Amino acid sequence: MMEVRSLSVVYPNGVKAVEEATLTLSPGKILALVGESGSGKSTLLYACLGLLPRGSKISGKVFFDHLDFLSLPEEEQRQIRWKKTSLVLQGTMNAFTPVLTMKRQFVEAMEEHLNLKPTDAINRAGELLKEVGLDPKFLFRYPHEISGGQKQRCAIAMALCCNPDYLLADEPTTALDVITQAEIINLLKRIVRQRNMGMLIVTHDLALATSIADKISVMHQSRIVEIASSEEIVNRPKHPHTIDLIRSLSMMEEEH
Ligand SMILES: Nc1ncnc2c1ncn2[C@@H]1O[C@H](COP(=O)(O)OP(=O)(O)OP(=O)(O)O)[C@@H](O)[C@H]1O
Ligand SMILES: [Mg+2]
């Protein structure tokens, strides 16, 4: 179980980006974090992994299976970031090095974090690419030779390379067309179920959230204002901001 308790973040410029956020994430479940731009979703996600700019103030607790993550030394946090949890970012932001083939990037990650020999790392990388629906031949390409959707599949494969228990994803499909978006969402759903992982997915798209998540937490002005099952959020929203979000969704549907 991943547990976030009363997490608050103040950036060095004094912006209170997250206030008293509490949530839990169970194995095999998907929790979506939705809310308007600037409400603090990404900040909450990065804070859970101790990835905030220097000088930020963070209070509260983050537990990964009872491990008090934020109290650990930086080096242990770094290990856990790969082995227990993993991060998938928005397509365009993914940190693939442009001058290295995918093979090199996978092998380097696995040598460093799993101590694998290069041949074993290459085999494992090929298996991971198959798991995300790509031909292992993609290992021989450079990042610019791969489409946005395929790159996002590679990023998911990379995130799985240490068999993490939790996957945290920040707007993993925002840069993609709707068909590719649906494919990536289905892929994430399948992987989470097959591997019994917990996934926290940040999105500003409520329709997408309801299609993927077991539960939805709604963020508004740096606070989580409501957490409920997707069905409850859609049919019986309680907080005025959630009601506004649902209303804007149905207005968009009417316009189509
Ligand atoms: N590095 C930073 N330093 C200072 N303030 C920041 C920093 N990053 C974000 N903020 C501020 O913190 C607040 C929350 O930002 P955050 O990026 O978490 O929002 P978000 O919900 O992810 O928005 P979006 O949907 O647009 O990605 C905003 O007011 C933002 O301006
Ligand atoms: Mg964001």
Coordinates of C-alpha atoms and ligand atoms in Angstrom, one line a residue:
M1 CA 0.0 0.0 0.0
M2 CA 1.2 3.5 -0.8
E3 CA 0.0 6.1 1.7
V4 CA 0.2 9.8 1.6
R5 CA -0.6 11.5 4.9
S6 CA -1.2 15.3 5.3
L7 CA 1.4 16.2 2.7
S8 CA 2.0 19.9 2.2
V9 CA 4.4 21.6 -0.1
V10 CA 5.7 25.2 -0.2
Y11 CA 7.9 26.1 -3.1
P12 CA 11.0 28.3 -2.5
N13 CA 9.0 31.3 -3.9
G14 CA 6.4 30.9 -1.2
V15 CA 3.7 29.2 -3.3
K16 CA 1.7 26.8 -1.3
A17 CA 1.2 24.2 -4.0
V18 CA -0.2 21.3 -1.9
E19 CA -2.0 21.5 1.4
E20 CA -2.7 18.6 3.7
A21 CA -3.1 16.0 0.9
T22 CA -4.0 12.5 2.1
L23 CA -4.6 9.5 -0.1
T24 CA -3.9 5.7 -0.4
L25 CA -3.2 3.5 -3.3
S26 CA -3.6 -0.3 -3.2
P27 CA -1.9 -2.9 -5.3
G28 CA -3.8 -3.6 -8.5
K29 CA -5.8 -0.4 -8.3
I30 CA -5.7 2.8 -10.3
L31 CA -6.2 6.2 -8.6
A32 CA -6.6 9.3 -10.8
L33 CA -5.8 12.7 -9.6
V34 CA -7.8 15.3 -11.5
G35 CA -8.1 19.1 -11.2
E36 CA -7.7 22.3 -13.0
S37 CA -4.3 23.6 -14.2
G38 CA -2.2 24.8 -11.3
S39 CA -4.2 23.0 -8.7
G40 CA -1.1 21.1 -7.5
K41 CA -1.4 17.7 -9.1
S42 CA 2.2 17.4 -10.5
T43 CA 3.6 18.9 -7.3
L44 CA 1.8 16.2 -5.2
L45 CA 3.2 13.5 -7.5
Y46 CA 6.8 14.7 -7.4
A47 CA 6.6 15.4 -3.7
C48 CA 5.7 11.7 -3.2
L49 CA 9.0 10.8 -4.8
G50 CA 11.0 13.5 -3.1
L51 CA 11.6 15.2 -6.4
L52 CA 11.0 18.8 -5.6
P53 CA 13.3 21.8 -6.3
R54 CA 16.0 22.5 -3.7
G55 CA 14.7 24.8 -1.0
S56 CA 11.0 23.6 -1.2
K57 CA 9.4 22.9 2.2
I58 CA 7.6 19.6 2.5
S59 CA 5.7 18.2 5.5
G60 CA 3.6 15.1 6.1
K61 CA 4.5 11.5 5.3
V62 CA 4.7 9.2 2.3
F63 CA 4.7 5.4 3.0
F64 CA 5.5 2.8 0.4
D65 CA 4.5 -0.5 2.1
H66 CA 5.1 1.0 5.6
L67 CA 8.5 2.4 4.5
D68 CA 8.7 6.1 5.6
F69 CA 10.1 7.3 2.2
L70 CA 10.7 11.0 2.9
S71 CA 12.7 10.3 6.0
L72 CA 15.2 8.2 4.1
P73 CA 18.6 9.4 2.9
E74 CA 18.8 10.6 -0.7
E75 CA 20.7 7.5 -2.0
E76 CA 18.0 5.1 -0.5
Q77 CA 15.3 7.3 -2.0
R78 CA 16.9 7.1 -5.4
Q79 CA 17.0 3.2 -5.2
I80 CA 13.4 3.1 -4.1
R81 CA 12.4 5.5 -6.9
W82 CA 13.3 2.7 -9.4
K83 CA 12.7 -0.5 -7.5
K84 CA 9.5 0.2 -5.6
T85 CA 8.0 2.9 -7.7
S86 CA 8.5 4.3 -11.1
L87 CA 7.6 7.5 -12.9
V88 CA 6.1 8.0 -16.4
L89 CA 6.0 11.6 -17.7
Q90 CA 4.3 13.4 -20.4
G91 CA 5.5 12.2 -23.9
T92 CA 7.5 15.2 -24.9
M93 CA 9.1 15.5 -21.5
N94 CA 10.5 12.1 -21.3
A95 CA 14.2 12.0 -20.5
F96 CA 15.5 9.8 -23.3
T97 CA 18.9 11.0 -24.3
P98 CA 18.7 12.0 -28.0
V99 CA 22.2 10.7 -28.9
L100 CA 21.8 7.2 -27.5
T101 CA 19.9 4.2 -29.0
M102 CA 17.1 2.9 -26.9
K103 CA 19.3 -0.2 -26.3
R104 CA 22.0 1.9 -24.7
Q105 CA 19.5 3.7 -22.5
F106 CA 17.8 0.4 -21.3
V107 CA 21.1 -1.3 -20.8
E108 CA 22.5 1.6 -18.8
A109 CA 19.5 1.8 -16.6
M110 CA 19.5 -2.0 -15.9
E111 CA 23.2 -2.2 -15.4
E112 CA 23.0 0.6 -12.8
H113 CA 19.9 -0.5 -11.0
L114 CA 19.8 -4.3 -11.4
N115 CA 23.4 -5.1 -11.9
L116 CA 22.6 -7.0 -15.0
K117 CA 25.2 -8.0 -17.6
P118 CA 24.7 -6.3 -21.0
T119 CA 23.4 -9.4 -22.8
D120 CA 20.9 -10.1 -20.0
A121 CA 19.9 -6.5 -20.0
I122 CA 19.3 -6.5 -23.7
N123 CA 17.1 -9.7 -23.5
R124 CA 15.1 -8.2 -20.6
A125 CA 14.7 -4.9 -22.5
G126 CA 13.4 -6.9 -25.5
E127 CA 10.8 -8.7 -23.3
L128 CA 9.7 -5.4 -21.8
L129 CA 9.2 -3.9 -25.3
K130 CA 7.1 -6.9 -26.2
E131 CA 5.0 -6.4 -23.0
V132 CA 4.2 -2.9 -24.1
G133 CA 3.3 -4.0 -27.7
L134 CA 6.5 -3.0 -29.5
D135 CA 8.9 -5.1 -31.6
P136 CA 12.3 -5.6 -29.8
K137 CA 13.9 -4.2 -32.9
F138 CA 13.0 -0.7 -31.5
L139 CA 16.0 -1.2 -29.3
F140 CA 18.2 -0.2 -32.2
R141 CA 16.5 3.1 -32.9
Y142 CA 17.3 6.6 -31.6
P143 CA 14.6 8.5 -29.8
H144 CA 13.9 10.7 -32.8
E145 CA 13.2 7.6 -35.0
I146 CA 10.3 6.7 -32.8
S147 CA 6.7 8.2 -32.9
G148 CA 5.2 9.9 -29.8
G149 CA 3.0 7.0 -29.0
Q150 CA 5.8 4.5 -29.5
K151 CA 8.1 6.6 -27.3
Q152 CA 5.5 6.6 -24.6
R153 CA 5.4 2.8 -24.8
C154 CA 9.2 2.8 -24.5
A155 CA 8.9 5.1 -21.5
I156 CA 6.4 2.7 -19.9
A157 CA 8.7 -0.3 -20.6
M158 CA 11.6 1.7 -19.1
A159 CA 9.5 2.4 -16.0
L160 CA 8.9 -1.3 -15.6
C161 CA 12.5 -2.4 -15.8
C162 CA 13.0 -2.9 -12.1
N163 CA 9.6 -4.5 -11.5
P164 CA 8.2 -1.6 -9.4
D165 CA 5.1 -2.1 -7.2
Y166 CA 3.8 1.4 -7.9
L167 CA 3.6 3.4 -11.1
L168 CA 3.2 7.2 -10.9
A169 CA 2.2 8.8 -14.2
D170 CA 1.9 12.5 -14.9
E171 CA -0.3 13.2 -17.9
P172 CA 1.0 10.2 -19.7
T173 CA -1.1 10.7 -22.8
T174 CA -1.6 14.4 -23.1
A175 CA 0.7 14.9 -26.1
L176 CA -1.0 12.1 -28.1
D177 CA -4.0 11.9 -30.5
V178 CA -7.2 10.4 -29.1
I179 CA -6.7 6.9 -30.7
T180 CA -3.1 6.6 -29.4
Q181 CA -4.3 8.0 -26.1
A182 CA -6.9 5.2 -25.8
E183 CA -4.3 2.6 -26.7
I184 CA -1.8 3.8 -24.1
I185 CA -4.6 4.0 -21.5
N186 CA -5.6 0.4 -22.3
L187 CA -2.0 -0.7 -22.1
L188 CA -1.5 0.9 -18.7
K189 CA -4.7 -0.7 -17.4
R190 CA -3.6 -4.1 -18.6
I191 CA -0.1 -3.8 -17.1
V192 CA -1.5 -2.6 -13.8
R193 CA -3.8 -5.6 -13.6
Q194 CA -1.3 -8.2 -14.8
R195 CA 1.5 -7.1 -12.5
N196 CA -0.8 -6.2 -9.6
M197 CA 0.7 -2.7 -9.4
G198 CA -0.8 0.4 -7.9
M199 CA -1.0 3.3 -10.3
L200 CA -1.5 7.0 -9.5
I201 CA -2.3 8.8 -12.7
V202 CA -2.4 12.6 -13.0
T203 CA -4.7 14.1 -15.6
H204 CA -6.8 17.2 -16.2
D205 CA -9.1 15.0 -18.3
L206 CA -12.0 13.8 -16.2
A207 CA -13.5 11.6 -19.0
L208 CA -10.1 9.8 -19.3
A209 CA -10.0 9.5 -15.5
T210 CA -13.4 7.8 -15.3
S211 CA -12.5 5.4 -18.1
I212 CA -9.3 4.2 -16.3
A213 CA -9.5 4.7 -12.6
D214 CA -11.1 2.8 -9.8
K215 CA -11.1 5.9 -7.7
I216 CA -10.8 9.6 -8.5
S217 CA -9.4 12.3 -6.2
V218 CA -10.3 15.8 -7.2
M219 CA -7.8 18.6 -6.5
H220 CA -8.7 22.2 -6.3
Q221 CA -6.5 25.1 -5.3
S222 CA -3.8 22.9 -3.7
R223 CA -6.2 20.7 -1.7
I224 CA -7.8 17.3 -2.4
V225 CA -11.5 18.2 -2.1
E226 CA -13.1 14.9 -2.8
I227 CA -12.1 11.2 -3.2
A228 CA -14.6 8.6 -4.4
S229 CA -15.1 5.8 -6.9
S230 CA -15.3 6.9 -10.5
E231 CA -19.0 5.9 -10.5
E232 CA -19.8 8.1 -7.5
I233 CA -17.8 11.1 -8.9
V234 CA -19.8 11.0 -12.1
N235 CA -23.2 10.2 -10.7
R236 CA -23.2 11.7 -7.2
P237 CA -20.4 14.4 -7.1
K238 CA -20.4 16.2 -3.7
H239 CA -18.0 19.1 -3.8
P240 CA -19.1 22.1 -5.7
H241 CA -15.8 22.0 -7.7
T242 CA -16.4 18.4 -8.7
I243 CA -19.9 19.3 -9.8
D244 CA -18.4 22.1 -12.0
L245 CA -16.0 19.6 -13.5
I246 CA -18.8 17.2 -14.4
R247 CA -20.9 20.0 -15.8
S248 CA -18.1 21.2 -18.1
L249 CA -17.6 17.6 -19.2
S250 CA -21.3 17.2 -20.2
M251 CA -21.2 20.6 -21.9
M252 CA -18.3 19.5 -24.0
E253 CA -20.2 16.3 -25.0
E254 CA -23.2 18.4 -26.0
E255 CA -21.0 20.5 -28.3
H256 CA -19.8 17.4 -30.2
Ligands
LIG1 N1 9.2 24.9 -9.4 C1 8.2 25.7 -9.0 N2 8.5 26.8 -8.2 C2 7.5 27.6 -7.8 N3 6.2 27.4 -8.0 C3 5.8 26.3 -8.8 C4 6.8 25.4 -9.3 N4 6.2 24.5 -10.0 C5 4.9 24.8 -9.9 N5 4.7 25.9 -9.2 C6 3.3 26.5 -8.8 O1 2.7 25.5 -8.0 C7 1.3 25.5 -8.3 C8 0.9 24.0 -8.6 O2 1.6 23.7 -9.8 P1 1.5 22.2 -10.5 O3 2.5 22.2 -11.6 O4 1.6 21.2 -9.4 O5 0.0 22.2 -11.0 P2 -0.8 21.1 -11.9 O6 -2.1 20.8 -11.2 O7 0.1 20.0 -12.2 O8 -1.1 21.9 -13.3 P3 -1.2 21.4 -14.8 O9 -2.5 20.7 -15.0 O10 -1.1 22.7 -15.6 O11 0.0 20.6 -15.1 C9 1.1 26.5 -9.4 O12 0.6 27.7 -8.8 C10 2.4 26.7 -10.0 O13 2.6 27.9 -10.5
MG2 MG 1.0 19.2 -14.0

